[in-house]
Amino acid sequence: VTRVGVIGLGVMGADHLRTLSAIAEVTGAEVTAVHDIDPARMEVAPGNIKRYGDGFALIGSPDVDAVLIASADATHEEFVLACLDAGRPVLCEKPLAPTADACRRIIAAQERLGRELVTVGFMRRYDPGYLRLKEADLGATLLLHCRHRNAASPPGWPTEYLIISSAVHEFDTIRWLTGDEIVSVAAYVPRSTSYASGGTSDPLLLVVRTTSGVVADIEVFVNARYGYDVRCERVAERGVADLGSPPGTDWRDRFADAYRAELTDWLAGVRTGEVRGATAGDGLAAQLVCDAAIRSLHTGKPADV
Ligand code: ISE
């Protein structure tokens, strides 16, 4: 049995706890430990799961074989580094870390260790719709039209979070769909919705170009009100394909299949000693695109990655 420790029992951590329990028979894994800085949040865990007041103690515990990090973005680097120190395979929710330098420190630590233990939670790679889009025999991709709409953003979300928290998925998905790197980003600021927090520019339109010349336009709109609506249309030489998914309430229901598949595949990799999903290098690549998008947002000019 693979014994999993979960750090962070907020929206995503609690959802992952439920999913891990639901797939336990398939994966042969069970959650044996949880940590959250708010003890009340640990109450969502069944009574037989050990509560840790300290995330580092959970990581070092002999009762834990692998770690899932779903705590605040700012804590990801320290917990991932501790997992590497302890030799624990780790699935870290996106972003790997909020800055490129922190991602580089994680990659350097993993290189010193001499083996890959870090998986990043870019779950769209496991979504059946995106897999169909990627596998469709349409020839070379020319354009991608990406739409990423949240029903509502947390109050006080700054404009940069539309990029760091939301568009980051599009950047990884575009890299994964095309097999290219993203080389430039141009950020455009349309008229903002009156439902955005004071001063936040929402929606944004980002236009990125990849190494093979694919151009993708990304709408990120985090106060769309009507629902959670993620769309992607692939325009290729021999045809067009899109996700065709109806709007949902939020990412947990819209990507429920993807999260199950991601956790199942992660745990399969834990057993065989491999990283099967997005790597720490993918985490750094996505963060570098975020940094370029934020530069473009601030300068009003396209930015190279
Ligand atoms: C959130 O953090 C997620 O990761 C969701 O997948 C994304 O759709 C949402 O925009 C983010 O805020």
PDB file of C-alpha atoms and ligand atoms in Angstrom:
ATOM      1  CA  VAL A   1       0.000   0.000   0.000  1.00  0.00           C
ATOM      2  CA  THR A   2       1.285   3.496  -0.850  1.00  0.00           C
ATOM      3  CA  ARG A   3       0.763   5.734   2.161  1.00  0.00           C
ATOM      4  CA  VAL A   4      -0.025   9.310   1.078  1.00  0.00           C
ATOM      5  CA  GLY A   5       0.290  12.488   3.133  1.00  0.00           C
ATOM      6  CA  VAL A   6      -1.811  15.488   2.065  1.00  0.00           C
ATOM      7  CA  ILE A   7      -0.605  19.007   2.893  1.00  0.00           C
ATOM      8  CA  GLY A   8      -3.269  21.708   2.625  1.00  0.00           C
ATOM      9  CA  LEU A   9      -6.959  20.899   3.064  1.00  0.00           C
ATOM     10  CA  GLY A  10      -8.467  23.922   1.383  1.00  0.00           C
ATOM     11  CA  VAL A  11     -10.646  23.661  -1.750  1.00  0.00           C
ATOM     12  CA  MET A  12      -8.239  21.481  -3.738  1.00  0.00           C
ATOM     13  CA  GLY A  13      -6.748  19.491  -0.837  1.00  0.00           C
ATOM     14  CA  ALA A  14     -10.154  18.459   0.455  1.00  0.00           C
ATOM     15  CA  ASP A  15     -11.189  17.499  -3.080  1.00  0.00           C
ATOM     16  CA  HIS A  16      -8.039  15.440  -3.565  1.00  0.00           C
ATOM     17  CA  LEU A  17      -8.674  13.703  -0.217  1.00  0.00           C
ATOM     18  CA  ARG A  18     -12.094  12.597  -1.472  1.00  0.00           C
ATOM     19  CA  THR A  19     -10.697  11.521  -4.837  1.00  0.00           C
ATOM     20  CA  LEU A  20      -7.832   9.540  -3.265  1.00  0.00           C
ATOM     21  CA  SER A  21     -10.367   7.712  -1.110  1.00  0.00           C
ATOM     22  CA  ALA A  22     -12.596   7.011  -4.137  1.00  0.00           C
ATOM     23  CA  ILE A  23      -9.707   5.519  -6.179  1.00  0.00           C
ATOM     24  CA  ALA A  24      -8.038   3.638  -3.286  1.00  0.00           C
ATOM     25  CA  GLU A  25      -9.001   0.202  -4.623  1.00  0.00           C
ATOM     26  CA  VAL A  26      -7.598   1.010  -8.069  1.00  0.00           C
ATOM     27  CA  THR A  27      -4.408   2.671  -6.874  1.00  0.00           C
ATOM     28  CA  GLY A  28      -3.644   0.574  -3.798  1.00  0.00           C
ATOM     29  CA  ALA A  29      -2.938   3.848  -1.997  1.00  0.00           C
ATOM     30  CA  GLU A  30      -4.411   5.306   1.161  1.00  0.00           C
ATOM     31  CA  VAL A  31      -4.141   8.660   2.889  1.00  0.00           C
ATOM     32  CA  THR A  32      -2.439   8.156   6.252  1.00  0.00           C
ATOM     33  CA  ALA A  33      -1.572  11.748   7.169  1.00  0.00           C
ATOM     34  CA  VAL A  34      -2.823  15.303   6.694  1.00  0.00           C
ATOM     35  CA  HIS A  35      -1.586  18.764   7.601  1.00  0.00           C
ATOM     36  CA  ASP A  36      -3.162  22.183   7.420  1.00  0.00           C
ATOM     37  CA  ILE A  37      -2.174  25.354   9.264  1.00  0.00           C
ATOM     38  CA  ASP A  38      -5.840  25.613  10.288  1.00  0.00           C
ATOM     39  CA  PRO A  39      -6.604  22.613  12.571  1.00  0.00           C
ATOM     40  CA  ALA A  40     -10.324  22.998  11.832  1.00  0.00           C
ATOM     41  CA  ARG A  41      -9.671  22.160   8.178  1.00  0.00           C
ATOM     42  CA  MET A  42      -8.143  18.815   9.183  1.00  0.00           C
ATOM     43  CA  GLU A  43     -11.535  17.787  10.512  1.00  0.00           C
ATOM     44  CA  VAL A  44     -12.609  16.909   6.960  1.00  0.00           C
ATOM     45  CA  ALA A  45     -10.264  13.907   7.195  1.00  0.00           C
ATOM     46  CA  PRO A  46     -11.645  10.614   8.561  1.00  0.00           C
ATOM     47  CA  GLY A  47     -10.679   9.872  12.192  1.00  0.00           C
ATOM     48  CA  ASN A  48      -8.117   7.161  11.338  1.00  0.00           C
ATOM     49  CA  ILE A  49      -5.946   9.647   9.419  1.00  0.00           C
ATOM     50  CA  LYS A  50      -3.149  11.158  11.510  1.00  0.00           C
ATOM     51  CA  ARG A  51      -3.204  14.941  11.883  1.00  0.00           C
ATOM     52  CA  TYR A  52       0.121  16.818  11.783  1.00  0.00           C
ATOM     53  CA  GLY A  53       0.458  20.339  13.150  1.00  0.00           C
ATOM     54  CA  ASP A  54       3.640  20.656  11.079  1.00  0.00           C
ATOM     55  CA  GLY A  55       3.923  19.895   7.361  1.00  0.00           C
ATOM     56  CA  PHE A  56       7.617  19.071   7.608  1.00  0.00           C
ATOM     57  CA  ALA A  57       6.915  16.440  10.281  1.00  0.00           C
ATOM     58  CA  LEU A  58       4.372  14.859   7.920  1.00  0.00           C
ATOM     59  CA  ILE A  59       6.928  14.777   5.103  1.00  0.00           C
ATOM     60  CA  GLY A  60       9.549  13.151   7.357  1.00  0.00           C
ATOM     61  CA  SER A  61       7.119  10.694   8.924  1.00  0.00           C
ATOM     62  CA  PRO A  62       7.924   6.968   8.481  1.00  0.00           C
ATOM     63  CA  ASP A  63       4.158   6.527   7.966  1.00  0.00           C
ATOM     64  CA  VAL A  64       4.242   8.480   4.687  1.00  0.00           C
ATOM     65  CA  ASP A  65       5.583   7.208   1.346  1.00  0.00           C
ATOM     66  CA  ALA A  66       4.402  10.033  -0.975  1.00  0.00           C
ATOM     67  CA  VAL A  67       3.140  13.584  -0.524  1.00  0.00           C
ATOM     68  CA  LEU A  68       0.448  15.662  -2.213  1.00  0.00           C
ATOM     69  CA  ILE A  69       0.883  19.433  -1.748  1.00  0.00           C
ATOM     70  CA  ALA A  70      -2.240  21.564  -2.067  1.00  0.00           C
ATOM     71  CA  SER A  71      -1.298  24.320   0.361  1.00  0.00           C
ATOM     72  CA  ALA A  72      -0.903  28.018  -0.423  1.00  0.00           C
ATOM     73  CA  ASP A  73       1.274  28.753  -3.483  1.00  0.00           C
ATOM     74  CA  ALA A  74       3.878  30.532  -1.324  1.00  0.00           C
ATOM     75  CA  THR A  75       4.517  27.328   0.677  1.00  0.00           C
ATOM     76  CA  HIS A  76       5.122  25.063  -2.332  1.00  0.00           C
ATOM     77  CA  GLU A  77       8.882  25.599  -2.612  1.00  0.00           C
ATOM     78  CA  GLU A  78       9.701  24.794   1.023  1.00  0.00           C
ATOM     79  CA  PHE A  79       7.503  21.707   1.092  1.00  0.00           C
ATOM     80  CA  VAL A  80       8.741  20.388  -2.254  1.00  0.00           C
ATOM     81  CA  LEU A  81      12.367  20.886  -1.178  1.00  0.00           C
ATOM     82  CA  ALA A  82      11.605  19.017   2.064  1.00  0.00           C
ATOM     83  CA  CYS A  83      10.095  16.158   0.037  1.00  0.00           C
ATOM     84  CA  LEU A  84      13.264  15.976  -2.064  1.00  0.00           C
ATOM     85  CA  ASP A  85      15.386  15.964   1.111  1.00  0.00           C
ATOM     86  CA  ALA A  86      13.283  13.102   2.487  1.00  0.00           C
ATOM     87  CA  GLY A  87      13.225  11.233  -0.843  1.00  0.00           C
ATOM     88  CA  ARG A  88       9.447  11.457  -1.048  1.00  0.00           C
ATOM     89  CA  PRO A  89       7.700  11.446  -4.458  1.00  0.00           C
ATOM     90  CA  VAL A  90       5.534  14.569  -4.511  1.00  0.00           C
ATOM     91  CA  LEU A  91       2.594  15.845  -6.518  1.00  0.00           C
ATOM     92  CA  CYS A  92       2.556  19.631  -6.147  1.00  0.00           C
ATOM     93  CA  GLU A  93      -0.578  21.537  -7.175  1.00  0.00           C
ATOM     94  CA  LYS A  94       0.104  24.290  -9.694  1.00  0.00           C
ATOM     95  CA  PRO A  95       2.014  26.492  -9.638  1.00  0.00           C
ATOM     96  CA  LEU A  96       5.187  24.578  -8.779  1.00  0.00           C
ATOM     97  CA  ALA A  97       6.241  27.858  -7.166  1.00  0.00           C
ATOM     98  CA  PRO A  98       5.191  31.484  -7.687  1.00  0.00           C
ATOM     99  CA  THR A  99       8.556  32.572  -9.149  1.00  0.00           C
ATOM    100  CA  ALA A 100      10.918  31.178 -11.779  1.00  0.00           C
ATOM    101  CA  ASP A 101      13.849  31.358  -9.370  1.00  0.00           C
ATOM    102  CA  ALA A 102      12.008  29.200  -6.839  1.00  0.00           C
ATOM    103  CA  CYS A 103      11.257  26.690  -9.614  1.00  0.00           C
ATOM    104  CA  ARG A 104      14.952  26.699 -10.527  1.00  0.00           C
ATOM    105  CA  ARG A 105      15.914  25.993  -6.898  1.00  0.00           C
ATOM    106  CA  ILE A 106      13.599  22.982  -6.905  1.00  0.00           C
ATOM    107  CA  ILE A 107      15.045  21.700 -10.187  1.00  0.00           C
ATOM    108  CA  ALA A 108      18.593  22.145  -8.878  1.00  0.00           C
ATOM    109  CA  ALA A 109      17.749  20.238  -5.687  1.00  0.00           C
ATOM    110  CA  GLN A 110      16.224  17.424  -7.752  1.00  0.00           C
ATOM    111  CA  GLU A 111      19.313  17.298  -9.960  1.00  0.00           C
ATOM    112  CA  ARG A 112      21.524  17.038  -6.864  1.00  0.00           C
ATOM    113  CA  LEU A 113      19.343  14.184  -5.648  1.00  0.00           C
ATOM    114  CA  GLY A 114      19.894  12.426  -8.978  1.00  0.00           C
ATOM    115  CA  ARG A 115      16.323  11.266  -9.503  1.00  0.00           C
ATOM    116  CA  GLU A 116      12.998  12.837 -10.500  1.00  0.00           C
ATOM    117  CA  LEU A 117      10.433  12.930  -7.702  1.00  0.00           C
ATOM    118  CA  VAL A 118       8.432  16.069  -8.545  1.00  0.00           C
ATOM    119  CA  THR A 119       5.149  16.022 -10.471  1.00  0.00           C
ATOM    120  CA  VAL A 120       3.213  19.269 -11.045  1.00  0.00           C
ATOM    121  CA  GLY A 121      -0.605  19.268 -10.961  1.00  0.00           C
ATOM    122  CA  PHE A 122      -1.381  20.340 -14.517  1.00  0.00           C
ATOM    123  CA  MET A 123      -4.366  18.031 -14.647  1.00  0.00           C
ATOM    124  CA  ARG A 124      -5.746  19.112 -18.054  1.00  0.00           C
ATOM    125  CA  ARG A 125      -3.235  16.719 -19.646  1.00  0.00           C
ATOM    126  CA  TYR A 126      -5.533  13.968 -18.285  1.00  0.00           C
ATOM    127  CA  ASP A 127      -8.853  15.496 -19.393  1.00  0.00           C
ATOM    128  CA  PRO A 128     -10.583  13.256 -21.964  1.00  0.00           C
ATOM    129  CA  GLY A 129     -11.581  16.270 -24.072  1.00  0.00           C
ATOM    130  CA  TYR A 130      -8.052  17.672 -24.238  1.00  0.00           C
ATOM    131  CA  LEU A 131      -6.670  14.186 -25.000  1.00  0.00           C
ATOM    132  CA  ARG A 132      -9.103  13.899 -27.924  1.00  0.00           C
ATOM    133  CA  LEU A 133      -8.062  17.353 -29.111  1.00  0.00           C
ATOM    134  CA  LYS A 134      -4.377  16.392 -28.979  1.00  0.00           C
ATOM    135  CA  GLU A 135      -4.845  13.019 -30.653  1.00  0.00           C
ATOM    136  CA  ALA A 136      -7.184  14.187 -33.466  1.00  0.00           C
ATOM    137  CA  ASP A 137      -5.512  13.426 -36.828  1.00  0.00           C
ATOM    138  CA  LEU A 138      -5.748  16.940 -38.260  1.00  0.00           C
ATOM    139  CA  GLY A 139      -2.184  17.609 -39.305  1.00  0.00           C
ATOM    140  CA  ALA A 140      -0.146  20.552 -38.087  1.00  0.00           C
ATOM    141  CA  THR A 141      -1.815  22.894 -35.614  1.00  0.00           C
ATOM    142  CA  LEU A 142      -1.926  26.493 -36.875  1.00  0.00           C
ATOM    143  CA  LEU A 143      -4.018  28.327 -34.262  1.00  0.00           C
ATOM    144  CA  LEU A 144      -5.503  27.669 -30.823  1.00  0.00           C
ATOM    145  CA  HIS A 145      -8.438  29.628 -29.431  1.00  0.00           C
ATOM    146  CA  CYS A 146      -8.514  29.233 -25.648  1.00  0.00           C
ATOM    147  CA  ARG A 147     -11.236  30.491 -23.341  1.00  0.00           C
ATOM    148  CA  HIS A 148     -10.892  30.274 -19.555  1.00  0.00           C
ATOM    149  CA  ARG A 149     -13.839  31.640 -17.609  1.00  0.00           C
ATOM    150  CA  ASN A 150     -14.394  31.389 -13.844  1.00  0.00           C
ATOM    151  CA  ALA A 151     -17.794  32.254 -12.428  1.00  0.00           C
ATOM    152  CA  ALA A 152     -16.242  34.533  -9.808  1.00  0.00           C
ATOM    153  CA  SER A 153     -12.765  35.297  -8.454  1.00  0.00           C
ATOM    154  CA  PRO A 154     -11.855  35.573  -4.765  1.00  0.00           C
ATOM    155  CA  PRO A 155     -12.315  39.143  -3.566  1.00  0.00           C
ATOM    156  CA  GLY A 156      -9.250  41.332  -3.947  1.00  0.00           C
ATOM    157  CA  TRP A 157      -7.630  39.152  -6.647  1.00  0.00           C
ATOM    158  CA  PRO A 158      -5.039  41.346  -8.413  1.00  0.00           C
ATOM    159  CA  THR A 159      -4.858  41.342 -12.209  1.00  0.00           C
ATOM    160  CA  GLU A 160      -1.617  39.327 -12.088  1.00  0.00           C
ATOM    161  CA  TYR A 161      -3.542  36.407 -10.567  1.00  0.00           C
ATOM    162  CA  LEU A 162      -5.550  36.013 -13.776  1.00  0.00           C
ATOM    163  CA  ILE A 163      -2.165  34.996 -15.203  1.00  0.00           C
ATOM    164  CA  ILE A 164      -0.467  33.225 -12.271  1.00  0.00           C
ATOM    165  CA  SER A 165      -3.470  31.192 -11.118  1.00  0.00           C
ATOM    166  CA  SER A 166      -5.587  30.819 -14.278  1.00  0.00           C
ATOM    167  CA  ALA A 167      -3.742  31.440 -17.552  1.00  0.00           C
ATOM    168  CA  VAL A 168      -0.916  29.226 -16.275  1.00  0.00           C
ATOM    169  CA  HIS A 169      -3.093  26.220 -17.181  1.00  0.00           C
ATOM    170  CA  GLU A 170      -3.421  27.502 -20.744  1.00  0.00           C
ATOM    171  CA  PHE A 171       0.338  27.943 -21.040  1.00  0.00           C
ATOM    172  CA  ASP A 172       1.014  24.350 -19.961  1.00  0.00           C
ATOM    173  CA  THR A 173      -1.822  23.050 -22.146  1.00  0.00           C
ATOM    174  CA  ILE A 174      -0.501  24.898 -25.219  1.00  0.00           C
ATOM    175  CA  ARG A 175       3.021  23.481 -24.631  1.00  0.00           C
ATOM    176  CA  TRP A 176       1.546  19.993 -24.161  1.00  0.00           C
ATOM    177  CA  LEU A 177      -0.838  20.158 -27.154  1.00  0.00           C
ATOM    178  CA  THR A 178       1.787  21.483 -29.587  1.00  0.00           C
ATOM    179  CA  GLY A 179       4.989  19.981 -28.182  1.00  0.00           C
ATOM    180  CA  ASP A 180       6.447  23.475 -28.655  1.00  0.00           C
ATOM    181  CA  GLU A 181       7.828  26.064 -26.290  1.00  0.00           C
ATOM    182  CA  ILE A 182       6.032  29.417 -25.985  1.00  0.00           C
ATOM    183  CA  VAL A 183       8.431  32.139 -27.156  1.00  0.00           C
ATOM    184  CA  SER A 184       6.442  35.370 -26.772  1.00  0.00           C
ATOM    185  CA  VAL A 185       3.348  36.766 -25.053  1.00  0.00           C
ATOM    186  CA  ALA A 186       1.310  39.910 -25.694  1.00  0.00           C
ATOM    187  CA  ALA A 187      -1.216  40.944 -23.039  1.00  0.00           C
ATOM    188  CA  TYR A 188      -4.227  43.101 -23.943  1.00  0.00           C
ATOM    189  CA  VAL A 189      -6.517  44.741 -21.402  1.00  0.00           C
ATOM    190  CA  PRO A 190     -10.108  45.062 -22.647  1.00  0.00           C
ATOM    191  CA  ARG A 191     -12.791  47.055 -20.875  1.00  0.00           C
ATOM    192  CA  SER A 192     -13.143  45.484 -17.416  1.00  0.00           C
ATOM    193  CA  THR A 193     -16.279  43.986 -15.928  1.00  0.00           C
ATOM    194  CA  SER A 194     -17.812  45.982 -13.102  1.00  0.00           C
ATOM    195  CA  TYR A 195     -17.938  42.707 -11.148  1.00  0.00           C
ATOM    196  CA  ALA A 196     -14.165  42.574 -10.778  1.00  0.00           C
ATOM    197  CA  SER A 197     -12.585  43.635  -7.473  1.00  0.00           C
ATOM    198  CA  GLY A 198     -11.557  47.261  -7.373  1.00  0.00           C
ATOM    199  CA  GLY A 199      -8.784  47.980  -9.836  1.00  0.00           C
ATOM    200  CA  THR A 200      -8.482  44.445 -11.229  1.00  0.00           C
ATOM    201  CA  SER A 201      -8.452  44.224 -15.035  1.00  0.00           C
ATOM    202  CA  ASP A 202     -10.796  41.372 -15.893  1.00  0.00           C
ATOM    203  CA  PRO A 203     -10.992  39.912 -18.576  1.00  0.00           C
ATOM    204  CA  LEU A 204      -7.545  39.769 -20.179  1.00  0.00           C
ATOM    205  CA  LEU A 205      -6.672  38.676 -23.703  1.00  0.00           C
ATOM    206  CA  LEU A 206      -3.249  37.052 -24.112  1.00  0.00           C
ATOM    207  CA  VAL A 207      -1.752  36.199 -27.498  1.00  0.00           C
ATOM    208  CA  VAL A 208       1.175  33.769 -27.474  1.00  0.00           C
ATOM    209  CA  ARG A 209       3.416  32.414 -30.223  1.00  0.00           C
ATOM    210  CA  THR A 210       5.215  29.060 -30.103  1.00  0.00           C
ATOM    211  CA  THR A 211       8.495  27.829 -31.552  1.00  0.00           C
ATOM    212  CA  SER A 212       6.790  26.297 -34.605  1.00  0.00           C
ATOM    213  CA  GLY A 213       4.731  29.440 -35.212  1.00  0.00           C
ATOM    214  CA  VAL A 214       1.419  28.406 -33.678  1.00  0.00           C
ATOM    215  CA  VAL A 215      -0.448  31.478 -32.436  1.00  0.00           C
ATOM    216  CA  ALA A 216      -2.886  31.032 -29.547  1.00  0.00           C
ATOM    217  CA  ASP A 217      -5.311  33.616 -28.236  1.00  0.00           C
ATOM    218  CA  ILE A 218      -6.287  33.150 -24.599  1.00  0.00           C
ATOM    219  CA  GLU A 219      -9.252  34.869 -22.986  1.00  0.00           C
ATOM    220  CA  VAL A 220      -9.106  34.769 -19.205  1.00  0.00           C
ATOM    221  CA  PHE A 221     -12.271  36.054 -17.539  1.00  0.00           C
ATOM    222  CA  VAL A 222     -12.556  35.279 -13.840  1.00  0.00           C
ATOM    223  CA  ASN A 223     -15.853  37.025 -13.074  1.00  0.00           C
ATOM    224  CA  ALA A 224     -17.915  35.642 -15.940  1.00  0.00           C
ATOM    225  CA  ARG A 225     -20.850  35.077 -13.559  1.00  0.00           C
ATOM    226  CA  TYR A 226     -22.721  32.487 -15.715  1.00  0.00           C
ATOM    227  CA  GLY A 227     -20.477  29.540 -14.853  1.00  0.00           C
ATOM    228  CA  TYR A 228     -17.087  27.874 -15.149  1.00  0.00           C
ATOM    229  CA  ASP A 229     -16.433  27.582 -18.858  1.00  0.00           C
ATOM    230  CA  VAL A 230     -13.180  26.316 -20.371  1.00  0.00           C
ATOM    231  CA  ARG A 231     -12.973  26.040 -24.160  1.00  0.00           C
ATOM    232  CA  CYS A 232     -10.254  25.246 -26.635  1.00  0.00           C
ATOM    233  CA  GLU A 233     -10.535  25.146 -30.415  1.00  0.00           C
ATOM    234  CA  ARG A 234      -7.651  23.642 -32.372  1.00  0.00           C
ATOM    235  CA  VAL A 235      -7.363  24.953 -35.939  1.00  0.00           C
ATOM    236  CA  ALA A 236      -5.166  22.637 -38.000  1.00  0.00           C
ATOM    237  CA  GLU A 237      -4.226  21.961 -41.612  1.00  0.00           C
ATOM    238  CA  ARG A 238      -6.857  19.290 -42.175  1.00  0.00           C
ATOM    239  CA  GLY A 239      -9.651  20.431 -39.926  1.00  0.00           C
ATOM    240  CA  VAL A 240     -10.813  21.934 -36.673  1.00  0.00           C
ATOM    241  CA  ALA A 241     -11.635  20.307 -33.316  1.00  0.00           C
ATOM    242  CA  ASP A 242     -12.818  21.680 -30.000  1.00  0.00           C
ATOM    243  CA  LEU A 243     -13.497  20.482 -26.447  1.00  0.00           C
ATOM    244  CA  GLY A 244     -17.274  20.755 -26.760  1.00  0.00           C
ATOM    245  CA  SER A 245     -17.707  20.773 -22.983  1.00  0.00           C
ATOM    246  CA  PRO A 246     -20.673  22.609 -21.426  1.00  0.00           C
ATOM    247  CA  PRO A 247     -20.049  25.145 -18.653  1.00  0.00           C
ATOM    248  CA  GLY A 248     -19.820  23.770 -15.083  1.00  0.00           C
ATOM    249  CA  THR A 249     -19.797  25.351 -11.628  1.00  0.00           C
ATOM    250  CA  ASP A 250     -16.039  25.187 -11.024  1.00  0.00           C
ATOM    251  CA  TRP A 251     -12.916  23.255 -11.939  1.00  0.00           C
ATOM    252  CA  ARG A 252     -13.542  20.459  -9.472  1.00  0.00           C
ATOM    253  CA  ASP A 253     -16.634  19.228 -11.321  1.00  0.00           C
ATOM    254  CA  ARG A 254     -15.527  20.245 -14.824  1.00  0.00           C
ATOM    255  CA  PHE A 255     -12.204  18.396 -14.450  1.00  0.00           C
ATOM    256  CA  ALA A 256     -13.272  15.626 -12.044  1.00  0.00           C
ATOM    257  CA  ASP A 257     -12.247  12.910 -14.547  1.00  0.00           C
ATOM    258  CA  ALA A 258      -8.923  14.618 -15.146  1.00  0.00           C
ATOM    259  CA  TYR A 259      -8.150  14.843 -11.409  1.00  0.00           C
ATOM    260  CA  ARG A 260      -8.971  11.140 -10.917  1.00  0.00           C
ATOM    261  CA  ALA A 261      -6.787  10.157 -13.858  1.00  0.00           C
ATOM    262  CA  GLU A 262      -3.991  12.459 -12.730  1.00  0.00           C
ATOM    263  CA  LEU A 263      -3.923  11.049  -9.182  1.00  0.00           C
ATOM    264  CA  THR A 264      -4.181   7.472 -10.472  1.00  0.00           C
ATOM    265  CA  ASP A 265      -1.290   8.004 -12.899  1.00  0.00           C
ATOM    266  CA  TRP A 266       0.798   9.816 -10.274  1.00  0.00           C
ATOM    267  CA  LEU A 267       0.434   6.891  -7.867  1.00  0.00           C
ATOM    268  CA  ALA A 268       1.276   4.404 -10.626  1.00  0.00           C
ATOM    269  CA  GLY A 269       4.480   6.381 -11.136  1.00  0.00           C
ATOM    270  CA  VAL A 270       5.185   6.368  -7.399  1.00  0.00           C
ATOM    271  CA  ARG A 271       5.108   2.570  -7.502  1.00  0.00           C
ATOM    272  CA  THR A 272       7.422   2.321 -10.525  1.00  0.00           C
ATOM    273  CA  GLY A 273       9.707   5.188  -9.511  1.00  0.00           C
ATOM    274  CA  GLU A 274       8.883   7.512 -12.411  1.00  0.00           C
ATOM    275  CA  VAL A 275       7.278  10.913 -12.980  1.00  0.00           C
ATOM    276  CA  ARG A 276       4.487  10.376 -15.515  1.00  0.00           C
ATOM    277  CA  GLY A 277       2.743  13.745 -15.503  1.00  0.00           C
ATOM    278  CA  ALA A 278       4.022  17.314 -15.777  1.00  0.00           C
ATOM    279  CA  THR A 279       7.588  17.646 -14.503  1.00  0.00           C
ATOM    280  CA  ALA A 280       9.367  20.329 -12.503  1.00  0.00           C
ATOM    281  CA  GLY A 281      10.764  21.508 -15.858  1.00  0.00           C
ATOM    282  CA  ASP A 282       7.176  21.957 -17.082  1.00  0.00           C
ATOM    283  CA  GLY A 283       6.473  23.927 -13.913  1.00  0.00           C
ATOM    284  CA  LEU A 284       9.396  26.261 -14.618  1.00  0.00           C
ATOM    285  CA  ALA A 285       8.438  26.640 -18.289  1.00  0.00           C
ATOM    286  CA  ALA A 286       4.888  27.678 -17.377  1.00  0.00           C
ATOM    287  CA  GLN A 287       6.171  30.120 -14.768  1.00  0.00           C
ATOM    288  CA  LEU A 288       8.523  31.753 -17.286  1.00  0.00           C
ATOM    289  CA  VAL A 289       5.548  32.357 -19.589  1.00  0.00           C
ATOM    290  CA  CYS A 290       3.615  33.842 -16.650  1.00  0.00           C
ATOM    291  CA  ASP A 291       6.521  36.196 -15.966  1.00  0.00           C
ATOM    292  CA  ALA A 292       6.598  37.304 -19.615  1.00  0.00           C
ATOM    293  CA  ALA A 293       2.818  37.812 -19.635  1.00  0.00           C
ATOM    294  CA  ILE A 294       3.063  39.991 -16.529  1.00  0.00           C
ATOM    295  CA  ARG A 295       5.878  41.996 -18.117  1.00  0.00           C
ATOM    296  CA  SER A 296       3.695  42.556 -21.187  1.00  0.00           C
ATOM    297  CA  LEU A 297       0.766  43.494 -18.965  1.00  0.00           C
ATOM    298  CA  HIS A 298       2.888  46.160 -17.294  1.00  0.00           C
ATOM    299  CA  THR A 299       4.641  47.515 -20.418  1.00  0.00           C
ATOM    300  CA  GLY A 300       1.792  47.235 -22.912  1.00  0.00           C
ATOM    301  CA  LYS A 301       4.233  45.602 -25.356  1.00  0.00           C
ATOM    302  CA  PRO A 302       4.781  41.954 -26.368  1.00  0.00           C
ATOM    303  CA  ALA A 303       7.388  40.204 -24.206  1.00  0.00           C
ATOM    304  CA  ASP A 304       9.782  37.407 -25.110  1.00  0.00           C
ATOM    305  CA  VAL A 305       9.784  34.411 -22.767  1.00  0.00           C
TER     306      VAL A 305
HETATM  307  C1  ISE B   1      -7.678  27.687 -10.019  1.00  0.00           C
HETATM  308  O1  ISE B   1      -6.622  27.871  -9.090  1.00  0.00           O
HETATM  309  C2  ISE B   1      -7.409  26.477 -10.833  1.00  0.00           C
HETATM  310  O2  ISE B   1      -6.346  25.910 -10.838  1.00  0.00           O
HETATM  311  C3  ISE B   1      -8.445  26.189 -11.844  1.00  0.00           C
HETATM  312  O3  ISE B   1      -8.098  25.004 -12.567  1.00  0.00           O
HETATM  313  C4  ISE B   1      -8.527  27.363 -12.778  1.00  0.00           C
HETATM  314  O4  ISE B   1      -9.514  27.140 -13.758  1.00  0.00           O
HETATM  315  C5  ISE B   1      -8.860  28.622 -11.995  1.00  0.00           C
HETATM  316  O5  ISE B   1      -8.935  29.720 -12.888  1.00  0.00           O
HETATM  317  C6  ISE B   1      -7.784  28.872 -10.954  1.00  0.00           C
HETATM  318  O6  ISE B   1      -8.099  30.026 -10.207  1.00  0.00           O
END
